[in-house]
Amino acid sequence: MVQKSNKPPSAAKMDAPAAPKRRGRPRAYEPDVALGRALDLFRRDGFSATSLDDLSAATGMNRPSLYGAFGDKRELYIKSYQRYRDDARTAMVDIFRSEAPLRERLKRIYAIALDIYTEGESPRGCFTVMTAASEAVSDPAIRGMVLEGFVELDKAFATCFGIAKERGELPASTDATVLAHLASATIHTVAIRARAQVPRKELEAIVKGALDVICGAK
Amino acid sequence: MVQKSNKPPSAAKMDAPAAPKRRGRPRAYEPDVALGRALDLFRRDGFSATSLDDLSAATGMNRPSLYGAFGDKRELYIKSYQRYRDDARTAMVDIFRSEAPLRERLKRIYAIALDIYTEGESPRGCFTVMTAASEAVSDPAIRGMVLEGFVELDKAFATCFGIAKERGELPASTDATVLAHLASATIHTVAIRARAQVPRKELEAIVKGALDVICGAK
DNA sequence: GGAATTTAATGCGAAATGGTACAAAAAAGT
DNA sequence: ACTTTTTTGTACCATTTCGCATTAAATTCC
């Protein structure tokens, strides 16, 4: 029941608040790394195929601690999904805002997406797609998060293309929303294919083809 | 435990082989409609959230009968998936082969896809996407089927675009494979979004935009 | 009508599941 | 030293899960 911290907490607070001197017995786990482990499991097996025993083993926390720290299985799933989204967002937001030319920005976005989708050996893929496909979508709160994820990505791409239009990188006649949907579709198709373990080379080829159509053949 | 046959078996043998006079007690279920019900359940809840009790209730067959007819849960899932694919294929194959102009053919293909993805009220979506996202992809046989589904769709689109090129509907410089991947990506993105209950109108708008890019704005 | 055969129906059982009660442990406050 | 507070660890409970063994029913063949 001990947590080996090989993977650093992605949202590690660099400014440790100087040990707030909590009152009772100290925690034997670090919430950040525990949540990361839970996320890995949920991502591999989905919501209902992941048992609390599995989660307990993976996080190094026993069941009651898990419960106390994150709530029940559903809440833990939601928190895992939020964490996943936060990580993905922080990995991409700088690139979306960068000054680089359009094609370069898009290339970097897709490179990061492929990193996320293909890391590790067992089926990974995209948690949003996993969640959408799960029975958990019948939960309105979870479905809301998924929808939010879709529009967030669509918007990011849309503003990206809007800026490119202003810069003259795209003809003035182009519809930024349409291109954004195509760009999201490309994200989605590689996400699903990655889940089925299509090799990264093929995914990169699909991305390249999409970029040729979107930005104009290089 | 009785099967109400409101939904006709999609693969109904029109030529009933004149009652082959089976030997023992007659079946109380019709395998085709039972498989259809199982398919509906798996599609709604995924593999592991669907219990044999659920399946038994939905099919009107008790557990041992289910077992005898289709094998264990995994086999039933696989057969459901095969059935889904067969239905989808037969719904689309004629359109892929039709003589209609490119854009018309594509419009019909996507219309059928949206029919499949949005029918019913509870989350439906695409079984291939569901399966890919499920923990079942770690099963090599199932993963194989999913991959097969991807290439089948890619190929169908690719030959579609190849023919369009020969007909002069597309510039000779277009890469049929690249467009095929884009067309598949559009299928995938609407499949996922449909699962999250994005209204059909929005899905149709996404499809229209993609068609404008693929075939040239109308 | 009776044997053979195929299916239905009941229900059992071992394991797993999500969740919790409760006592022991480890720290800080007094 | 002793109380208070927080967390851990064990064990448990009720329910669900998958799979099967067994018996009862319905039909054909002889």
XYZ file of C-alpha atoms (C1' of nucleotides) in Angstrom:
496
model
C 0.000 0.000 0.000
C 2.787 2.414 -0.651
C 2.852 4.920 -3.453
C 5.949 4.849 -5.606
C 6.180 8.272 -7.180
C 7.878 7.559 -10.474
C 5.595 9.868 -12.388
C 5.756 13.482 -11.256
C 2.432 15.161 -10.587
C 1.685 17.100 -13.714
C 0.166 19.999 -11.863
C 2.817 20.043 -9.158
C 2.612 23.105 -7.038
C 6.066 24.513 -7.281
C 5.354 26.827 -4.400
C 4.862 24.368 -1.540
C 2.863 26.412 0.989
C 5.507 25.802 3.678
C 3.774 22.797 5.283
C 0.469 24.045 6.670
C 0.898 21.707 9.655
C -2.207 19.624 9.342
C -3.594 18.321 12.542
C -4.034 14.531 12.388
C -2.158 11.572 10.982
C -0.369 12.553 7.777
C -1.494 11.194 4.431
C 0.459 8.292 3.032
C -0.340 9.311 -0.540
C -0.023 12.341 -2.703
C -3.394 13.285 -4.177
C -1.873 14.438 -7.452
C -0.047 11.249 -8.244
C -2.957 9.131 -7.028
C -5.306 10.939 -9.377
C -2.833 10.394 -12.181
C -2.853 6.670 -11.565
C -6.619 6.563 -11.452
C -6.685 8.453 -14.715
C -4.386 5.919 -16.331
C -6.636 3.065 -15.279
C -9.861 4.697 -16.363
C -8.280 5.556 -19.647
C -7.225 2.007 -20.267
C -10.363 0.176 -19.200
C -13.185 2.684 -19.161
C -15.537 3.484 -16.339
C -17.304 0.281 -15.487
C -14.523 -2.144 -16.260
C -12.338 -0.381 -13.717
C -13.025 -1.671 -10.227
C -12.343 0.050 -6.952
C -9.926 -2.747 -6.186
C -7.990 -1.925 -9.327
C -8.009 1.738 -8.423
C -6.945 0.988 -4.899
C -4.050 -1.135 -6.093
C -2.954 1.405 -8.695
C -3.110 4.429 -6.442
C -1.647 2.728 -3.405
C -4.600 3.956 -1.385
C -6.991 1.625 0.302
C -10.640 1.890 -0.435
C -11.766 4.124 2.427
C -8.945 6.562 1.773
C -9.885 6.707 -1.869
C -13.416 7.387 -0.884
C -12.485 10.084 1.566
C -10.147 11.820 -0.832
C -12.140 11.744 -4.052
C -15.660 10.573 -3.266
C -17.257 7.599 -4.939
C -16.297 5.997 -8.202
C -18.266 8.423 -10.312
C -16.704 11.455 -8.672
C -13.266 9.972 -9.053
C -13.963 9.412 -12.717
C -15.078 12.992 -13.142
C -12.018 14.303 -11.354
C -9.806 12.108 -13.493
C -11.438 13.464 -16.597
C -11.012 17.036 -15.393
C -7.383 16.371 -14.719
C -6.950 14.912 -18.179
C -8.527 17.949 -19.748
C -6.466 20.341 -17.692
C -3.286 18.580 -18.723
C -4.246 18.536 -22.376
C -5.271 22.163 -22.290
C -2.078 23.391 -20.678
C -0.088 21.362 -23.184
C -1.830 23.010 -26.122
C -2.827 26.499 -25.080
C 0.559 28.078 -25.669
C 0.743 26.671 -29.159
C -2.722 27.874 -30.054
C -1.658 31.353 -28.968
C 1.771 31.322 -30.537
C 2.854 33.622 -33.346
C 4.092 30.793 -35.531
C 2.623 30.400 -39.022
C -0.609 28.460 -39.294
C 0.717 25.200 -40.582
C 3.445 25.162 -37.988
C 0.975 25.743 -35.185
C -1.293 22.994 -36.408
C 1.600 20.599 -36.788
C 2.562 21.155 -33.188
C -0.982 20.738 -31.947
C -1.314 17.399 -33.693
C 2.098 16.293 -32.519
C 1.029 16.846 -28.934
C -2.265 15.108 -29.545
C -0.473 12.085 -30.934
C 1.856 12.116 -27.956
C -1.119 11.967 -25.654
C -2.933 9.311 -27.635
C -0.054 6.958 -28.281
C 2.010 7.119 -25.097
C 2.335 3.862 -23.209
C 1.804 0.425 -24.675
C -1.739 -0.613 -23.756
C -4.661 1.081 -25.507
C -4.634 4.739 -24.571
C -6.441 7.074 -26.919
C -8.401 10.109 -25.910
C -10.276 10.239 -22.648
C -12.954 12.447 -24.130
C -13.723 9.880 -26.789
C -13.601 7.111 -24.205
C -15.990 9.017 -21.990
C -18.353 9.876 -24.805
C -18.498 6.239 -25.824
C -18.960 5.070 -22.261
C -22.263 4.459 -20.558
C -21.273 7.432 -18.433
C -22.624 9.792 -21.118
C -26.088 9.030 -19.894
C -25.077 11.034 -16.841
C -25.986 14.621 -17.717
C -23.060 16.138 -15.840
C -20.572 13.952 -17.641
C -22.238 14.489 -20.975
C -22.012 18.206 -20.313
C -18.284 17.956 -19.792
C -17.871 16.046 -23.028
C -19.868 18.590 -24.995
C -17.859 21.362 -23.393
C -14.720 19.624 -24.558
C -15.963 19.509 -28.124
C -16.852 23.178 -28.320
C -13.624 24.177 -26.600
C -11.566 22.421 -29.225
C -13.748 23.711 -32.059
C -13.373 27.255 -30.799
C -9.634 27.020 -30.359
C -9.261 25.874 -33.943
C -11.740 28.466 -35.171
C -9.899 31.416 -33.651
C -6.710 29.900 -34.974
C -8.095 29.963 -38.503
C -9.632 33.370 -37.974
C -6.232 34.811 -37.124
C -4.695 33.051 -40.114
C -7.278 34.689 -42.352
C -6.424 38.133 -40.992
C -2.779 37.436 -41.604
C -3.488 36.442 -45.169
C -2.396 32.854 -44.620
C -5.812 31.718 -45.753
C -8.022 33.163 -48.486
C -10.588 35.612 -47.181
C -13.341 33.382 -48.502
C -12.550 30.521 -46.121
C -15.055 29.671 -43.420
C -13.107 29.373 -40.175
C -15.834 27.337 -38.514
C -15.905 24.768 -41.266
C -12.151 24.370 -41.167
C -12.300 24.130 -37.393
C -14.734 21.252 -37.598
C -12.448 19.531 -40.065
C -9.500 20.045 -37.758
C -11.477 18.633 -34.830
C -12.586 15.741 -36.989
C -8.961 14.979 -37.693
C -8.278 14.984 -33.962
C -11.186 12.640 -33.441
C -10.263 10.207 -36.172
C -6.694 9.820 -34.966
C -7.931 9.531 -31.394
C -10.141 6.587 -32.251
C -7.590 4.944 -34.471
C -4.901 5.348 -31.866
C -7.139 3.537 -29.439
C -7.217 0.581 -31.814
C -3.426 0.738 -31.884
C -3.002 2.009 -35.386
C 0.737 2.740 -35.564
C 1.807 6.320 -35.098
C 3.286 6.525 -38.583
C -0.131 6.013 -40.130
C -1.700 8.572 -37.850
C 0.944 11.073 -38.862
C 0.185 10.404 -42.501
C -3.499 11.078 -41.911
C -2.640 14.311 -40.136
C -0.342 15.393 -42.929
C -3.004 14.785 -45.525
C -5.522 16.756 -43.532
C -3.101 19.645 -43.178
C -2.518 19.668 -46.912
C -6.233 20.055 -47.493
C -6.759 22.604 -44.744
C -3.738 24.816 -45.319
C -3.251 24.066 -48.978
C -0.737 21.456 -50.172
C 2.785 22.365 -49.097
C -39.824 -14.429 -20.985
C -41.592 -13.928 -24.250
C -40.182 -12.110 -27.208
C -42.350 -9.357 -28.605
C -41.238 -8.916 -32.197
C -41.933 -5.246 -32.796
C -38.691 -4.731 -34.658
C -38.366 -6.888 -37.758
C -35.108 -8.820 -38.099
C -33.000 -6.740 -40.398
C -31.490 -9.750 -42.098
C -34.772 -11.602 -42.344
C -34.563 -14.537 -44.646
C -37.321 -13.867 -47.064
C -37.120 -17.423 -48.335
C -38.095 -19.398 -45.250
C -36.624 -22.832 -46.001
C -40.037 -24.479 -45.627
C -39.669 -25.389 -41.933
C -36.783 -27.869 -41.736
C -38.680 -29.785 -39.034
C -36.214 -29.588 -36.178
C -36.314 -32.473 -33.821
C -36.797 -31.301 -30.219
C -38.704 -28.596 -28.444
C -39.052 -25.555 -30.674
C -37.247 -22.351 -29.836
C -39.272 -19.679 -28.122
C -37.148 -16.915 -29.617
C -36.040 -15.830 -33.008
C -32.251 -15.571 -33.121
C -32.327 -12.573 -35.427
C -34.511 -10.393 -33.262
C -32.725 -11.541 -30.112
C -29.395 -10.505 -31.561
C -30.895 -7.174 -32.515
C -31.964 -6.570 -28.943
C -28.565 -7.528 -27.621
C -27.019 -5.149 -30.097
C -29.205 -2.314 -28.875
C -28.157 -2.917 -25.289
C -24.465 -3.195 -26.011
C -24.684 -0.062 -28.070
C -26.295 1.867 -25.284
C -24.185 0.716 -22.358
C -21.015 -0.767 -23.767
C -19.544 -4.168 -23.095
C -18.931 -4.376 -19.393
C -21.829 -2.244 -18.215
C -24.213 -4.639 -19.933
C -24.981 -7.615 -17.733
C -26.256 -10.995 -18.788
C -29.383 -10.260 -16.806
C -29.960 -7.146 -18.884
C -29.387 -9.124 -22.040
C -31.678 -11.857 -20.867
C -34.443 -9.401 -20.096
C -34.021 -7.554 -23.383
C -33.895 -10.612 -25.591
C -36.598 -12.516 -23.802
C -34.247 -15.471 -23.507
C -33.147 -16.843 -20.201
C -29.500 -17.106 -19.461
C -28.822 -20.714 -20.471
C -30.645 -20.215 -23.763
C -28.572 -17.147 -24.456
C -25.518 -19.140 -23.706
C -26.517 -22.002 -25.922
C -27.471 -19.790 -28.821
C -24.635 -17.287 -28.859
C -21.936 -18.461 -26.467
C -20.624 -16.354 -23.633
C -20.828 -12.620 -23.249
C -17.781 -11.942 -25.352
C -19.034 -14.036 -28.240
C -22.418 -12.388 -28.063
C -20.727 -9.022 -28.191
C -18.734 -10.032 -31.222
C -21.809 -11.366 -32.979
C -23.677 -8.179 -32.174
C -20.866 -6.158 -33.632
C -20.801 -8.291 -36.761
C -24.507 -7.834 -37.142
C -24.146 -4.077 -36.753
C -21.487 -3.985 -39.406
C -23.478 -6.156 -41.778
C -26.482 -3.883 -41.418
C -24.429 -0.747 -41.931
C -22.668 -2.242 -44.911
C -25.825 -3.345 -46.672
C -27.323 0.082 -46.024
C -24.397 1.820 -47.678
C -23.003 -0.467 -50.313
C -25.561 0.369 -52.984
C -24.940 4.069 -52.576
C -21.201 3.666 -52.787
C -21.700 1.810 -56.060
C -24.363 4.084 -57.497
C -23.899 6.172 -60.591
C -25.015 9.392 -58.921
C -22.654 12.364 -58.914
C -20.053 12.465 -56.177
C -21.640 14.997 -53.916
C -24.982 13.263 -54.123
C -23.463 9.930 -53.212
C -21.641 11.398 -50.245
C -24.741 13.206 -49.070
C -26.648 9.939 -49.042
C -23.882 8.097 -47.238
C -23.801 10.679 -44.469
C -27.567 10.766 -44.268
C -27.589 7.048 -43.591
C -24.785 7.373 -41.093
C -26.702 10.036 -39.218
C -29.793 7.846 -39.291
C -27.822 5.074 -37.657
C -26.154 7.316 -35.109
C -29.152 9.331 -34.011
C -32.020 6.832 -34.085
C -33.697 6.209 -30.755
C -33.555 8.500 -27.756
C -30.838 7.166 -25.455
C -27.204 7.566 -26.506
C -26.667 5.547 -29.658
C -23.698 6.529 -31.762
C -21.476 4.201 -33.703
C -20.767 0.723 -32.440
C -17.314 0.728 -33.981
C -16.365 3.812 -32.023
C -17.946 2.361 -28.893
C -16.009 -0.849 -29.356
C -12.752 0.892 -30.061
C -13.135 2.957 -26.925
C -14.125 -0.050 -24.859
C -11.773 -2.195 -22.825
C -12.663 -4.868 -25.365
C -10.035 -3.474 -27.776
C -7.415 -5.178 -25.681
C -8.843 -8.384 -27.109
C -6.876 -8.944 -30.322
C -9.815 -10.453 -32.194
C -12.042 -7.512 -31.414
C -9.320 -5.009 -32.152
C -8.867 -6.758 -35.479
C -12.505 -6.261 -36.322
C -12.317 -2.598 -35.456
C -9.248 -2.085 -37.615
C -10.944 -3.951 -40.422
C -13.875 -1.583 -40.101
C -11.614 1.431 -40.442
C -9.883 0.225 -43.588
C -13.153 -0.913 -45.110
C -14.619 2.557 -44.773
C -11.410 4.220 -45.932
C -11.323 2.021 -48.997
C -14.945 2.587 -49.876
C -14.412 6.330 -49.788
C -11.140 6.044 -51.666
C -12.619 4.145 -54.597
C -15.494 6.596 -54.528
C -13.073 9.486 -54.974
C -11.027 7.541 -57.485
C -14.081 7.111 -59.703
C -14.965 10.774 -59.276
C -11.507 11.698 -60.494
C -11.914 9.546 -63.599
C -15.228 11.204 -64.259
C -13.671 14.607 -63.981
C -15.675 15.516 -60.896
C -12.443 16.111 -59.036
C -9.204 17.652 -60.311
C -6.705 15.063 -61.452
C -4.284 16.327 -58.840
C -6.441 15.260 -55.894
C -5.192 12.455 -53.669
C -8.079 10.026 -53.249
C -6.576 8.507 -50.119
C -6.244 11.832 -48.381
C -9.828 12.751 -49.176
C -10.950 9.324 -48.018
C -9.310 9.870 -44.654
C -11.044 13.216 -44.392
C -14.354 11.627 -45.255
C -13.796 8.937 -42.638
C -12.782 11.564 -40.138
C -16.071 13.306 -40.748
C -17.885 10.048 -40.100
C -15.929 9.632 -36.888
C -16.478 13.124 -35.599
C -20.235 12.983 -36.105
C -20.292 9.501 -34.598
C -18.696 10.705 -31.390
C -20.716 13.857 -31.215
C -23.934 11.976 -31.835
C -23.064 9.799 -28.900
C -22.937 12.886 -26.721
C -26.365 13.804 -28.072
C -25.340 16.722 -30.209
C -28.546 17.531 -32.117
C -28.819 16.223 -35.631
C -29.019 19.708 -37.114
C -25.516 20.489 -35.915
C -24.201 17.203 -37.222
C -25.719 17.959 -40.592
C -24.016 21.343 -40.607
C -20.672 19.707 -39.906
C -21.252 17.260 -42.733
C -22.237 20.029 -45.120
C -19.097 21.972 -44.318
C -16.948 18.925 -44.869
C -18.615 18.254 -48.203
C -17.945 21.820 -49.295
C -14.272 21.342 -48.606
C -14.053 17.886 -50.120
C -16.118 18.426 -53.264
C -15.601 22.147 -53.592
C -18.146 24.658 -52.276
C -21.503 24.215 -53.945
C -48.058 -44.400 -27.181
C -43.202 -44.338 -25.883
C -38.259 -43.248 -26.703
C -35.237 -39.738 -28.258
C -34.056 -35.073 -28.731
C -33.932 -30.335 -28.260
C -35.121 -26.384 -25.693
C -37.003 -23.726 -21.534
C -36.986 -22.630 -16.765
C -35.359 -22.574 -12.188
C -31.998 -21.782 -9.368
C -27.445 -22.572 -7.377
C -22.633 -21.097 -6.385
C -18.332 -18.982 -6.357
C -16.343 -14.751 -7.224
C -16.315 -9.857 -7.706
C -18.281 -5.355 -6.863
C -19.269 -0.763 -4.586
C -19.507 1.005 -0.344
C -18.903 1.419 4.801
C -18.146 0.501 10.007
C -14.787 0.319 13.231
C -10.624 0.109 15.601
C -5.671 1.089 15.485
C -2.111 4.493 14.311
C 0.184 8.847 13.822
C 0.470 13.402 14.133
C -0.579 18.224 16.615
C -2.467 20.878 20.532
C -2.801 21.497 25.554
C 0.960 12.654 29.513
C -3.353 13.015 27.619
C -6.831 14.626 24.489
C -8.130 15.762 19.781
C -7.928 15.205 15.066
C -7.072 12.999 10.856
C -5.824 9.046 8.283
C -4.913 4.106 7.776
C -5.965 -0.777 7.608
C -8.955 -4.658 8.224
C -12.932 -6.630 7.779
C -17.441 -6.880 6.540
C -22.079 -6.450 4.075
C -25.457 -6.558 0.596
C -25.763 -6.908 -4.157
C -24.508 -8.125 -8.620
C -22.070 -10.851 -11.831
C -21.081 -14.803 -14.899
C -21.548 -19.291 -15.689
C -23.543 -23.909 -15.220
C -26.065 -28.057 -13.378
C -30.404 -29.924 -13.217
C -35.056 -30.583 -14.008
C -39.270 -29.801 -16.641
C -41.506 -29.064 -21.122
C -42.423 -29.544 -26.031
C -41.683 -31.599 -30.215
C -40.339 -35.498 -33.779
C -39.288 -40.295 -34.869
C -40.356 -45.111 -34.388
